[in-house]
Short mmCIF file of C-alpha atoms and ligand atoms in Angstrom, two decimals:
data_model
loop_
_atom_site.label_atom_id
_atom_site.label_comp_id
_atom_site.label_asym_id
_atom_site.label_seq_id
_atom_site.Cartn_x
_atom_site.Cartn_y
_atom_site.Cartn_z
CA UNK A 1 9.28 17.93 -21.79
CA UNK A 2 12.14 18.81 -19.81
CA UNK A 3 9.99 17.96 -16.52
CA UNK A 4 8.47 15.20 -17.77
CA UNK A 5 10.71 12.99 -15.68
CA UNK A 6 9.15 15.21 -12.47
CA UNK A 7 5.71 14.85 -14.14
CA UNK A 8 5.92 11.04 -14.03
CA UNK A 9 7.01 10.79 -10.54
CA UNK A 10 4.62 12.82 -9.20
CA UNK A 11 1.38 12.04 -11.31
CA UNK A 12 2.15 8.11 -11.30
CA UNK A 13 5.08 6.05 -9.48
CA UNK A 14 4.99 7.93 -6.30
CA UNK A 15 1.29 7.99 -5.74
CA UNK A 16 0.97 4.57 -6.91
CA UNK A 17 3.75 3.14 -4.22
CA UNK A 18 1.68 4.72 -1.70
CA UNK A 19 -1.61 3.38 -2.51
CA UNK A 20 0.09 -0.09 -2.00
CA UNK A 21 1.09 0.86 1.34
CA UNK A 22 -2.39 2.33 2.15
CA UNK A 23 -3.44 -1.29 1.09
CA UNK A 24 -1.20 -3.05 3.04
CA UNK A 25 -2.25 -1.01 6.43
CA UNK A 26 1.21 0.12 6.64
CA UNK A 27 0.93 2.86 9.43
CA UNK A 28 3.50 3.42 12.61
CA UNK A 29 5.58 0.46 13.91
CA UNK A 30 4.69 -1.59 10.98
CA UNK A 31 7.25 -3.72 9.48
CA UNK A 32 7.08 -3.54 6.04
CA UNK A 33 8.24 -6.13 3.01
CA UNK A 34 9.02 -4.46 -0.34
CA UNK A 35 8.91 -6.91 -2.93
CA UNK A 36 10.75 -4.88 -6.12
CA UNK A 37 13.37 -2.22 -5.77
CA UNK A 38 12.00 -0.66 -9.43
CA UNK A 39 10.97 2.92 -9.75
CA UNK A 40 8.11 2.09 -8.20
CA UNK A 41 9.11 0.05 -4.91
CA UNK A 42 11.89 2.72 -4.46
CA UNK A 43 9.12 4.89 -3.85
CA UNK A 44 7.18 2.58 -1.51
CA UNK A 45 10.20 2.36 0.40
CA UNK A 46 10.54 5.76 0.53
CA UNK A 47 6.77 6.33 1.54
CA UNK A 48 7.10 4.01 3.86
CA UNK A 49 9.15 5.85 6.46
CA UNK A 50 7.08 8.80 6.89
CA UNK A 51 4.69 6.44 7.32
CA UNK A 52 5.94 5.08 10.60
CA UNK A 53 7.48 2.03 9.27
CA UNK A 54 9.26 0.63 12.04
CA UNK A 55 11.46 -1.28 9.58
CA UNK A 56 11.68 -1.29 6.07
CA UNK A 57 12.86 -4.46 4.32
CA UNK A 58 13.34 -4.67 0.51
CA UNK A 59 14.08 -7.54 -1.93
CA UNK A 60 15.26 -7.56 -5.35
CA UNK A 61 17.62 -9.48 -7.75
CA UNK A 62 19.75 -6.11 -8.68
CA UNK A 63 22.13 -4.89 -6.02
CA UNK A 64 22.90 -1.82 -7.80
CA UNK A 65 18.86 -1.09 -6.90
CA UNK A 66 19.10 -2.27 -3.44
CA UNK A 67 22.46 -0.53 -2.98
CA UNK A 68 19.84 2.92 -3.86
CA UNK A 69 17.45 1.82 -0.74
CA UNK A 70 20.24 0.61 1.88
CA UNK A 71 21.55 3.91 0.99
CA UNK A 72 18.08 5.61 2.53
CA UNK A 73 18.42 3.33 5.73
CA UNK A 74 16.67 0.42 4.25
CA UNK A 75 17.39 -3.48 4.90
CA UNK A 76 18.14 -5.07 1.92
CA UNK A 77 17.34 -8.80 0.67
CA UNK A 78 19.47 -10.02 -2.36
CA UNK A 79 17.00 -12.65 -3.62
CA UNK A 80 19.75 -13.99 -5.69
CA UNK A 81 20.61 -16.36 -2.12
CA UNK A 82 20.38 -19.64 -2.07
CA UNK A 83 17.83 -18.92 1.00
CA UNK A 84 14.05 -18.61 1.06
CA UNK A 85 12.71 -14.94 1.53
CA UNK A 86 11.21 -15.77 4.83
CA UNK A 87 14.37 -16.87 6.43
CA UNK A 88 16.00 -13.77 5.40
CA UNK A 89 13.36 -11.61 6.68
CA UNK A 90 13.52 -13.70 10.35
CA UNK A 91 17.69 -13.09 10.04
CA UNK A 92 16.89 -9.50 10.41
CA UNK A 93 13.75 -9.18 12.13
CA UNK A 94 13.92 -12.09 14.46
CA UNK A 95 10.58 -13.66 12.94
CA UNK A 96 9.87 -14.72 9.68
CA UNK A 97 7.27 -12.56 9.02
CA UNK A 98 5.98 -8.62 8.37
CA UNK A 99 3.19 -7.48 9.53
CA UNK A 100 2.16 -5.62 5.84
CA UNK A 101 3.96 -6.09 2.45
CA UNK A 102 3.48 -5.08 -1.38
CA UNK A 103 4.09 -6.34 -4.36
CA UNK A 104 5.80 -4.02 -6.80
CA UNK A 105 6.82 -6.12 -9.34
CA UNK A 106 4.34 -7.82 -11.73
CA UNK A 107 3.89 -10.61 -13.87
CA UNK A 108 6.03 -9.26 -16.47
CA UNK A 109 9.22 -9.79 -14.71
CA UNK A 110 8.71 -13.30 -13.69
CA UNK A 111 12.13 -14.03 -16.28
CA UNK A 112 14.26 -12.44 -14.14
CA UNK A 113 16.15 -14.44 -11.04
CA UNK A 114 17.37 -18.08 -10.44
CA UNK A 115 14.43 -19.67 -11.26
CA UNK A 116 13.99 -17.66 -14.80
CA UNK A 117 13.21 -21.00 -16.32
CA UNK A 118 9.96 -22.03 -15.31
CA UNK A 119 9.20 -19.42 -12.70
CA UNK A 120 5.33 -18.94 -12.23
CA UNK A 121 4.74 -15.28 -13.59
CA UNK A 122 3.01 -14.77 -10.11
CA UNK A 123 5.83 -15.97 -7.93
CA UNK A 124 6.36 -12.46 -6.36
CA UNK A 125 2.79 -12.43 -5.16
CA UNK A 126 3.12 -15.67 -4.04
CA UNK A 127 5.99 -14.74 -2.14
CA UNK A 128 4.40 -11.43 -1.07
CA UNK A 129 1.73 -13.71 0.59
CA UNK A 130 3.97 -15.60 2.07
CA UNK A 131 6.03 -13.73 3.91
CA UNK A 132 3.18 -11.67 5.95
CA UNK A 133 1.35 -12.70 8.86
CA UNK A 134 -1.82 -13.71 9.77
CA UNK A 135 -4.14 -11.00 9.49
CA UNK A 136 -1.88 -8.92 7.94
CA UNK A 137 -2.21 -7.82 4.21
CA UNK A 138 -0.68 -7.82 0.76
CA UNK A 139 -0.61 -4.55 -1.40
CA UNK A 140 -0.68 -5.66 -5.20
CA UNK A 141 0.51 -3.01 -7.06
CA UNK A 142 2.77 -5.04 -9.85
CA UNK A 143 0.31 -5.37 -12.78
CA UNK A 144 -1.22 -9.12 -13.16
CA UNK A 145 -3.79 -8.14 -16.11
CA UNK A 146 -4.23 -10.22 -19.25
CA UNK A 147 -1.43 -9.59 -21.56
CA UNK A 148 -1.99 -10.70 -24.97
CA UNK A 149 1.44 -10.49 -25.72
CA UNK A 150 2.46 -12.64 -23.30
CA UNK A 151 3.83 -16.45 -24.38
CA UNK A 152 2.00 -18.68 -21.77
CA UNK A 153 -1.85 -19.32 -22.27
CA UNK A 154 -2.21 -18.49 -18.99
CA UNK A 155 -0.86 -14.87 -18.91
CA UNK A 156 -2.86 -13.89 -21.99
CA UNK A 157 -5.77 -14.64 -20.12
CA UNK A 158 -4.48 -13.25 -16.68
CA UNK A 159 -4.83 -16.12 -14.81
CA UNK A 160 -2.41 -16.67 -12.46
CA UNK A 161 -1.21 -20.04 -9.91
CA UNK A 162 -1.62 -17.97 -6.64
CA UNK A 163 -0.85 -20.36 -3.56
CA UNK A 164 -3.72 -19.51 -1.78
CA UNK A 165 -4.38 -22.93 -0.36
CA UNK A 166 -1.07 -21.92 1.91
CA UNK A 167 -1.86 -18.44 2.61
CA UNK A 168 -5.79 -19.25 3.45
CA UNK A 169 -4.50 -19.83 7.34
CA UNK A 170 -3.52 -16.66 7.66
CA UNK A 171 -6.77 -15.05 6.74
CA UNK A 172 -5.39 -13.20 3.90
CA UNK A 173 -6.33 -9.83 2.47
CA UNK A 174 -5.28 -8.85 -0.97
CA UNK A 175 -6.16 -5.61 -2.55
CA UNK A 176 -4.19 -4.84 -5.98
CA UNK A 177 -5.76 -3.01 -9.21
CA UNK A 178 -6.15 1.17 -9.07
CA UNK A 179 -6.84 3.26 -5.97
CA UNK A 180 -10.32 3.76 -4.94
CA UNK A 181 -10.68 6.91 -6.37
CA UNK A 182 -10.04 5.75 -9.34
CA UNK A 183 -12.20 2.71 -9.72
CA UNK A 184 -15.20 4.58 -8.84
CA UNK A 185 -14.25 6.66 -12.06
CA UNK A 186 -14.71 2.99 -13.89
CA UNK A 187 -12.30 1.43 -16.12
CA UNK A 188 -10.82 4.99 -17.60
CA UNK A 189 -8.63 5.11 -14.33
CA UNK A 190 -9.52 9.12 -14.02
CA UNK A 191 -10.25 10.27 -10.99
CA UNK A 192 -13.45 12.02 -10.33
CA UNK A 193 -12.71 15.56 -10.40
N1 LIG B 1 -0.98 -0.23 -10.22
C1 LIG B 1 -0.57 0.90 -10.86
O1 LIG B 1 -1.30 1.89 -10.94
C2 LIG B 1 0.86 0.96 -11.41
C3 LIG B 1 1.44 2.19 -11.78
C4 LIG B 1 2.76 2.19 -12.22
C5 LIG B 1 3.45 0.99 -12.30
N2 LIG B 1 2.83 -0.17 -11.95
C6 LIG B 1 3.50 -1.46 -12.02
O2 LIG B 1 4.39 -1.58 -10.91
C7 LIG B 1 5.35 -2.59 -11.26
C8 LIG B 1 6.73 -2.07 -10.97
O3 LIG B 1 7.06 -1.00 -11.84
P1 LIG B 1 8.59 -0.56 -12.00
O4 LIG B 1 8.61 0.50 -13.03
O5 LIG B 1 9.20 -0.27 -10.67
O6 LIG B 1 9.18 -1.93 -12.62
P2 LIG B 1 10.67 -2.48 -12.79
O7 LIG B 1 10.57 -3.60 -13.78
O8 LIG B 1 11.65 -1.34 -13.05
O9 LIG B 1 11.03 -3.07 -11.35
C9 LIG B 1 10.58 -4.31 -10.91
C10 LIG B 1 11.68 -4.89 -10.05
O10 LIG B 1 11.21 -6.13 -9.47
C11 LIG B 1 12.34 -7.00 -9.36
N3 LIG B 1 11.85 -8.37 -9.14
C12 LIG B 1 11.57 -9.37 -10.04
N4 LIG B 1 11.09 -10.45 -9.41
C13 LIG B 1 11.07 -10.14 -8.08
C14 LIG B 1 10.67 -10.85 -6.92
N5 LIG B 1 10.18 -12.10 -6.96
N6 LIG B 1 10.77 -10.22 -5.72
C15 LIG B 1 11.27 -8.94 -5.63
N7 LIG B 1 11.66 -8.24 -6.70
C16 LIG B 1 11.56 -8.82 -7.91
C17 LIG B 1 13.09 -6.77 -10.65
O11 LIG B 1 14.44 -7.20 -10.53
C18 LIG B 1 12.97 -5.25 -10.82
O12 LIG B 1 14.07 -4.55 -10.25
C19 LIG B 1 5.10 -2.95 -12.75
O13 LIG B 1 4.26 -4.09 -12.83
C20 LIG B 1 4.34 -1.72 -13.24
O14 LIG B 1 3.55 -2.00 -14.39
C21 LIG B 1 1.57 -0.20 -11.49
#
């Protein structure tokens, strides 16, 4: 028990952040959007640099989180702003755009942020989506299942308002769920040994 902590991190958040990047084609010189500055994206971040990552931008309502990542050379978005995500991301870039970014935040924080009120429980995606270019892609590694707990219709069925009429331009490619591995195993999530 007293490495469970270790055991965690190794077996599950930081493996998991870097299957989003592996989705997202993040290899060297990519610029790279983390959406999320939880356990998880903290990780991704983190992954991201040996990586190649030529920059490393993350967003999140909680500056005491970003504060952790600016602290390991990342950029840092405070999505609290009054200013959409994209024109943050051109402020430091130059362009409003990455070329991969992933999602590691999930439907089940949708309540947090300035919209709280009637935010759409997939607004991180849809930001995710928006905010890389064309031919780029969009690791989903926030969890978007059915949740039967959850108080809209909608999420108890896991069916979510993605803006894909907007992203459809850019050709998009999406990949969220369990690494490969693991979905040949079938719906256990065990790897094959
Ligand atoms: N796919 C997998 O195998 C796998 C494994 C582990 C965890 N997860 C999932 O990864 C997600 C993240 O896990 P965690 O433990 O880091 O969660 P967390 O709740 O600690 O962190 C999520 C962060 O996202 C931030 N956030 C909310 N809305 C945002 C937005 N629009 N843009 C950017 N940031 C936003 C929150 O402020 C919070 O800091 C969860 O959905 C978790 O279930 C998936």
């Amino acid at each position: 028990m007293e490495k469970i902590r270790d055991l965690a991190l190794l077996s599950d958040i930081l493996p998991t952040a870097f299957h989003g990047l592996m989705e997202a084609g993040a290899k060297p010189g990519s610029t790279v959007y983390i959406a999320g500055a939880g356990p998880v994206g903290r990780c991704g971040a983190a992954a991201a640099r040996p990586l190649g990552a030529s920059c490393i931008i993350v967003g999140d309502y909680h500056q005491d989180r970003l504060d952790l990542v600016k602290n390991n050379g990342c950029e840092t978005i405070d999505l609290n702003q009054d200013v959409p995500l994209t024109d943050q991301i051109e402020a430091i870039l130059g362009e409003p755009m990455v070329d991969c970014a992933v999602d590691y935040v999930g439907s089940e924080a949708h309540g947090i942020g300035r919209e709280a009120e009637d935010m759409n429980p997939a607004y991180a995606i849809n930001q995710v989506m928006d905010a890389t270019r064309a031919g780029g892609a969009t690791g989903v590694i926030g969890v978007y299942g059915p949740n039967p707990l959850a108080s809209s219709k909608a999420e108890q069925e896991g069916t979510f308002s993605l803006d894909f009429g907007k992203a459809w331009i850019k050709s998009p490619r999406i990949t969220g769920g369990l690494p490969t591995s693991a979905r040949a195993a079938g719906s256990s999530g065990r790897a094959p040994l």
